[in-house]
PDB file of C-alpha atoms in Angstrom:
ATOM      1  CA  UNK A   1     -10.464 -17.322   0.493  1.00 84.00           C
ATOM      2  CA  UNK A   2     -13.263 -19.428   1.841  1.00 86.00           C
ATOM      3  CA  UNK A   3     -14.077 -22.721   3.418  1.00 88.00           C
ATOM      4  CA  UNK A   4     -14.559 -25.524   0.871  1.00 87.00           C
ATOM      5  CA  UNK A   5     -18.315 -25.491   1.567  1.00 89.00           C
ATOM      6  CA  UNK A   6     -18.641 -21.734   1.080  1.00 89.00           C
ATOM      7  CA  UNK A   7     -16.552 -21.887  -2.083  1.00 87.00           C
ATOM      8  CA  UNK A   8     -18.774 -24.612  -3.575  1.00 88.00           C
ATOM      9  CA  UNK A   9     -21.836 -22.448  -2.865  1.00 92.00           C
ATOM     10  CA  UNK A  10     -20.470 -19.314  -4.587  1.00 90.00           C
ATOM     11  CA  UNK A  11     -18.423 -20.937  -7.382  1.00 88.00           C
ATOM     12  CA  UNK A  12     -21.192 -20.430 -10.028  1.00 88.00           C
ATOM     13  CA  UNK A  13     -21.160 -16.685  -9.279  1.00 89.00           C
ATOM     14  CA  UNK A  14     -17.378 -16.515  -9.462  1.00 86.00           C
ATOM     15  CA  UNK A  15     -17.346 -18.369 -12.765  1.00 85.00           C
ATOM     16  CA  UNK A  16     -19.941 -15.955 -14.182  1.00 88.00           C
ATOM     17  CA  UNK A  17     -17.879 -12.938 -13.073  1.00 88.00           C
ATOM     18  CA  UNK A  18     -14.469 -13.781 -14.472  1.00 80.00           C
ATOM     19  CA  UNK A  19     -12.225 -15.994 -16.529  1.00 82.00           C
ATOM     20  CA  UNK A  20     -10.506 -17.761 -13.680  1.00 84.00           C
ATOM     21  CA  UNK A  21     -11.156 -18.224  -9.989  1.00 82.00           C
ATOM     22  CA  UNK A  22      -8.238 -19.315  -7.826  1.00 85.00           C
ATOM     23  CA  UNK A  23      -8.957 -20.624  -4.343  1.00 86.00           C
ATOM     24  CA  UNK A  24      -6.308 -19.030  -2.136  1.00 87.00           C
ATOM     25  CA  UNK A  25      -7.108 -20.908   1.070  1.00 88.00           C
ATOM     26  CA  UNK A  26      -9.297 -20.290   4.069  1.00 88.00           C
ATOM     27  CA  UNK A  27     -11.285 -17.158   4.931  1.00 88.00           C
ATOM     28  CA  UNK A  28      -9.193 -14.003   4.599  1.00 89.00           C
ATOM     29  CA  UNK A  29      -6.541 -15.395   2.267  1.00 91.00           C
ATOM     30  CA  UNK A  30      -8.197 -13.980  -0.852  1.00 91.00           C
ATOM     31  CA  UNK A  31      -8.111 -10.476   0.641  1.00 93.00           C
ATOM     32  CA  UNK A  32      -4.454 -10.943   1.568  1.00 95.00           C
ATOM     33  CA  UNK A  33      -3.611 -11.983  -1.999  1.00 95.00           C
ATOM     34  CA  UNK A  34      -5.577  -9.000  -3.379  1.00 94.00           C
ATOM     35  CA  UNK A  35      -3.593  -6.576  -1.198  1.00 94.00           C
ATOM     36  CA  UNK A  36      -0.273  -8.189  -2.144  1.00 95.00           C
ATOM     37  CA  UNK A  37      -1.204  -8.082  -5.838  1.00 94.00           C
ATOM     38  CA  UNK A  38      -2.270  -4.427  -5.774  1.00 93.00           C
ATOM     39  CA  UNK A  39       0.871  -3.393  -3.877  1.00 93.00           C
ATOM     40  CA  UNK A  40       3.130  -5.215  -6.325  1.00 95.00           C
ATOM     41  CA  UNK A  41       1.207  -3.936  -9.363  1.00 95.00           C
ATOM     42  CA  UNK A  42       1.543  -0.297  -8.242  1.00 94.00           C
ATOM     43  CA  UNK A  43       5.226  -0.813  -7.498  1.00 95.00           C
ATOM     44  CA  UNK A  44       5.810  -2.297 -10.955  1.00 96.00           C
ATOM     45  CA  UNK A  45       3.964   0.631 -12.542  1.00 96.00           C
ATOM     46  CA  UNK A  46       6.079   3.104 -10.540  1.00 95.00           C
ATOM     47  CA  UNK A  47       9.299   1.318 -11.572  1.00 95.00           C
ATOM     48  CA  UNK A  48       8.182   1.352 -15.217  1.00 96.00           C
ATOM     49  CA  UNK A  49       7.604   5.104 -14.973  1.00 95.00           C
ATOM     50  CA  UNK A  50      11.027   5.643 -13.424  1.00 93.00           C
ATOM     51  CA  UNK A  51      12.601   3.706 -16.310  1.00 95.00           C
ATOM     52  CA  UNK A  52      10.552   5.737 -18.802  1.00 94.00           C
ATOM     53  CA  UNK A  53      11.683   8.968 -17.134  1.00 92.00           C
ATOM     54  CA  UNK A  54      15.344   7.934 -17.443  1.00 93.00           C
ATOM     55  CA  UNK A  55      14.806   7.056 -21.092  1.00 93.00           C
ATOM     56  CA  UNK A  56      13.048  10.332 -21.879  1.00 89.00           C
ATOM     57  CA  UNK A  57      15.784  12.335 -20.144  1.00 89.00           C
ATOM     58  CA  UNK A  58      18.386  10.346 -22.138  1.00 92.00           C
ATOM     59  CA  UNK A  59      16.587  11.214 -25.391  1.00 91.00           C
ATOM     60  CA  UNK A  60      15.288   7.690 -26.082  1.00 93.00           C
ATOM     61  CA  UNK A  61      11.898   7.528 -27.784  1.00 93.00           C
ATOM     62  CA  UNK A  62       9.387   5.826 -25.443  1.00 93.00           C
ATOM     63  CA  UNK A  63       8.256   3.417 -28.155  1.00 93.00           C
ATOM     64  CA  UNK A  64      11.845   2.220 -28.672  1.00 95.00           C
ATOM     65  CA  UNK A  65      12.413   1.819 -24.949  1.00 96.00           C
ATOM     66  CA  UNK A  66       9.151  -0.120 -24.543  1.00 96.00           C
ATOM     67  CA  UNK A  67      10.069  -2.479 -27.419  1.00 96.00           C
ATOM     68  CA  UNK A  68      13.404  -3.251 -25.789  1.00 97.00           C
ATOM     69  CA  UNK A  69      12.005  -3.668 -22.271  1.00 97.00           C
ATOM     70  CA  UNK A  70       9.208  -5.928 -23.534  1.00 97.00           C
ATOM     71  CA  UNK A  71      11.826  -8.205 -25.106  1.00 97.00           C
ATOM     72  CA  UNK A  72      13.897  -8.610 -21.914  1.00 97.00           C
ATOM     73  CA  UNK A  73      13.525  -9.819 -18.337  1.00 97.00           C
ATOM     74  CA  UNK A  74      12.144  -6.367 -17.525  1.00 97.00           C
ATOM     75  CA  UNK A  75       8.938  -7.286 -19.371  1.00 98.00           C
ATOM     76  CA  UNK A  76       5.707  -6.816 -17.428  1.00 97.00           C
ATOM     77  CA  UNK A  77       2.043  -6.224 -18.201  1.00 97.00           C
ATOM     78  CA  UNK A  78       1.947  -2.400 -17.802  1.00 96.00           C
ATOM     79  CA  UNK A  79       4.631  -2.103 -20.493  1.00 96.00           C
ATOM     80  CA  UNK A  80       2.130  -3.658 -22.919  1.00 97.00           C
ATOM     81  CA  UNK A  81      -1.017  -1.928 -21.654  1.00 95.00           C
ATOM     82  CA  UNK A  82      -0.908   1.074 -19.332  1.00 94.00           C
ATOM     83  CA  UNK A  83       2.185   2.770 -20.722  1.00 94.00           C
ATOM     84  CA  UNK A  84       1.362   2.662 -24.453  1.00 94.00           C
ATOM     85  CA  UNK A  85      -2.436   2.836 -24.136  1.00 94.00           C
ATOM     86  CA  UNK A  86      -2.816   5.334 -21.295  1.00 93.00           C
ATOM     87  CA  UNK A  87       0.346   7.118 -20.166  1.00 93.00           C
ATOM     88  CA  UNK A  88       1.860   7.786 -23.596  1.00 93.00           C
ATOM     89  CA  UNK A  89      -1.578   9.028 -24.692  1.00 92.00           C
ATOM     90  CA  UNK A  90      -1.836  11.372 -21.680  1.00 90.00           C
ATOM     91  CA  UNK A  91      -5.000   9.528 -20.656  1.00 92.00           C
ATOM     92  CA  UNK A  92      -5.642   9.309 -16.927  1.00 91.00           C
ATOM     93  CA  UNK A  93      -9.415   8.936 -17.170  1.00 90.00           C
ATOM     94  CA  UNK A  94     -10.750   6.915 -14.266  1.00 84.00           C
ATOM     95  CA  UNK A  95     -10.100   3.214 -14.431  1.00 87.00           C
ATOM     96  CA  UNK A  96      -8.663   1.945 -11.179  1.00 91.00           C
ATOM     97  CA  UNK A  97      -8.776   5.261  -9.335  1.00 94.00           C
ATOM     98  CA  UNK A  98      -5.678   6.609  -7.603  1.00 95.00           C
ATOM     99  CA  UNK A  99      -7.633   7.094  -4.371  1.00 96.00           C
ATOM    100  CA  UNK A 100      -8.512   3.369  -4.321  1.00 95.00           C
ATOM    101  CA  UNK A 101      -4.943   2.372  -5.167  1.00 95.00           C
ATOM    102  CA  UNK A 102      -3.757   4.592  -2.292  1.00 95.00           C
ATOM    103  CA  UNK A 103      -6.158   2.842   0.076  1.00 95.00           C
ATOM    104  CA  UNK A 104      -5.166  -0.651  -1.046  1.00 94.00           C
ATOM    105  CA  UNK A 105      -1.435   0.063  -0.923  1.00 94.00           C
ATOM    106  CA  UNK A 106      -1.883   1.517   2.562  1.00 94.00           C
ATOM    107  CA  UNK A 107      -3.753  -1.581   3.690  1.00 95.00           C
ATOM    108  CA  UNK A 108      -1.036  -3.795   2.198  1.00 95.00           C
ATOM    109  CA  UNK A 109       1.673  -1.839   4.020  1.00 95.00           C
ATOM    110  CA  UNK A 110      -0.253  -2.165   7.285  1.00 95.00           C
ATOM    111  CA  UNK A 111      -0.720  -5.892   6.625  1.00 96.00           C
ATOM    112  CA  UNK A 112       3.015  -6.366   6.040  1.00 95.00           C
ATOM    113  CA  UNK A 113       3.811  -4.376   9.188  1.00 96.00           C
ATOM    114  CA  UNK A 114       1.434  -6.552  11.227  1.00 97.00           C
ATOM    115  CA  UNK A 115       3.409  -9.573  10.016  1.00 96.00           C
ATOM    116  CA  UNK A 116       6.690  -7.759  10.775  1.00 97.00           C
ATOM    117  CA  UNK A 117       7.755  -7.895   7.121  1.00 96.00           C
ATOM    118  CA  UNK A 118       9.861  -4.848   6.155  1.00 93.00           C
ATOM    119  CA  UNK A 119       9.161  -3.396   2.714  1.00 92.00           C
ATOM    120  CA  UNK A 120      12.117  -1.459   1.326  1.00 90.00           C
ATOM    121  CA  UNK A 121      11.127  -1.352  -2.333  1.00 87.00           C
ATOM    122  CA  UNK A 122       7.332  -1.490  -2.177  1.00 86.00           C
ATOM    123  CA  UNK A 123       6.626   1.439   0.188  1.00 88.00           C
ATOM    124  CA  UNK A 124       7.487   4.328  -2.185  1.00 90.00           C
ATOM    125  CA  UNK A 125       4.514   3.517  -4.439  1.00 90.00           C
ATOM    126  CA  UNK A 126       2.223   4.869  -1.725  1.00 92.00           C
ATOM    127  CA  UNK A 127       4.236   8.083  -1.543  1.00 92.00           C
ATOM    128  CA  UNK A 128       3.641   8.659  -5.267  1.00 93.00           C
ATOM    129  CA  UNK A 129      -0.063   8.058  -4.746  1.00 94.00           C
ATOM    130  CA  UNK A 130      -0.062  10.444  -1.761  1.00 95.00           C
ATOM    131  CA  UNK A 131       1.451  13.146  -3.978  1.00 94.00           C
ATOM    132  CA  UNK A 132      -1.287  12.864  -6.606  1.00 95.00           C
ATOM    133  CA  UNK A 133      -4.006  12.764  -3.947  1.00 96.00           C
ATOM    134  CA  UNK A 134      -2.565  15.954  -2.425  1.00 96.00           C
ATOM    135  CA  UNK A 135      -2.849  17.522  -5.895  1.00 95.00           C
ATOM    136  CA  UNK A 136      -6.556  16.652  -6.032  1.00 96.00           C
ATOM    137  CA  UNK A 137      -6.123  13.919  -8.660  1.00 95.00           C
ATOM    138  CA  UNK A 138      -7.464  10.992  -6.637  1.00 95.00           C
ATOM    139  CA  UNK A 139     -10.465  10.396  -8.895  1.00 95.00           C
ATOM    140  CA  UNK A 140      -8.242   9.906 -11.932  1.00 95.00           C
ATOM    141  CA  UNK A 141      -6.760   6.512 -12.824  1.00 94.00           C
ATOM    142  CA  UNK A 142      -3.772   5.234 -10.867  1.00 93.00           C
ATOM    143  CA  UNK A 143      -1.673   5.996 -13.973  1.00 93.00           C
ATOM    144  CA  UNK A 144      -1.884   9.640 -12.920  1.00 94.00           C
ATOM    145  CA  UNK A 145       1.296   8.999 -10.902  1.00 94.00           C
ATOM    146  CA  UNK A 146       3.004   9.560 -14.284  1.00 93.00           C
ATOM    147  CA  UNK A 147       2.313  13.277 -13.826  1.00 92.00           C
ATOM    148  CA  UNK A 148       4.733  13.347 -10.863  1.00 91.00           C
ATOM    149  CA  UNK A 149       7.555  12.261 -13.179  1.00 90.00           C
ATOM    150  CA  UNK A 150       6.353  14.588 -15.930  1.00 90.00           C
ATOM    151  CA  UNK A 151       6.512  17.538 -13.552  1.00 90.00           C
ATOM    152  CA  UNK A 152      10.086  16.675 -12.556  1.00 87.00           C
ATOM    153  CA  UNK A 153      11.117  16.249 -16.217  1.00 85.00           C
ATOM    154  CA  UNK A 154       9.313  19.402 -17.292  1.00 87.00           C
ATOM    155  CA  UNK A 155       7.591  17.571 -20.136  1.00 82.00           C
ATOM    156  CA  UNK A 156       4.722  15.164 -20.750  1.00 82.00           C
ATOM    157  CA  UNK A 157       5.448  11.581 -21.756  1.00 84.00           C
ATOM    158  CA  UNK A 158       2.954  11.799 -24.608  1.00 79.00           C
ATOM    159  CA  UNK A 159       4.988  14.643 -26.156  1.00 76.00           C
ATOM    160  CA  UNK A 160       7.931  12.276 -26.746  1.00 65.00           C
ATOM    161  CA  UNK A 161       6.415  10.203 -29.550  1.00 56.00           C
TER     162      UNK A 161
END
């Protein structure tokens, strides 16, 4: 977010940095949208992992489950990227670090609370991140939350190929 004048001044930098720049409104709105996006993205990833855990426990091959989910209303970006390229490979090398995801989700929860917006389905994502931070895995990618499910299942997702 920015005033129209400030946006005009920095637009060349924004265009050089990324594919698309969306003006969200006045000062502070861009940060609000970033927090909302990161909270929702982590929640979607956590839901995807829960679905994967059910499938693995039911004996469904992850690749089959992903093909079906990607062809339905359940489709979402992590099903095409993070699950097949990172989680099913057992790769939690730093990308978007869990410690930063934990911070952003916490800030988003505080932001929602300040607006008196209850979050019944989005809050548990932070609890998963808190678990991996407590295990000393905060410097790994946010996909490391998969290890929480793997521990419960007693197997690694990448062993179910």
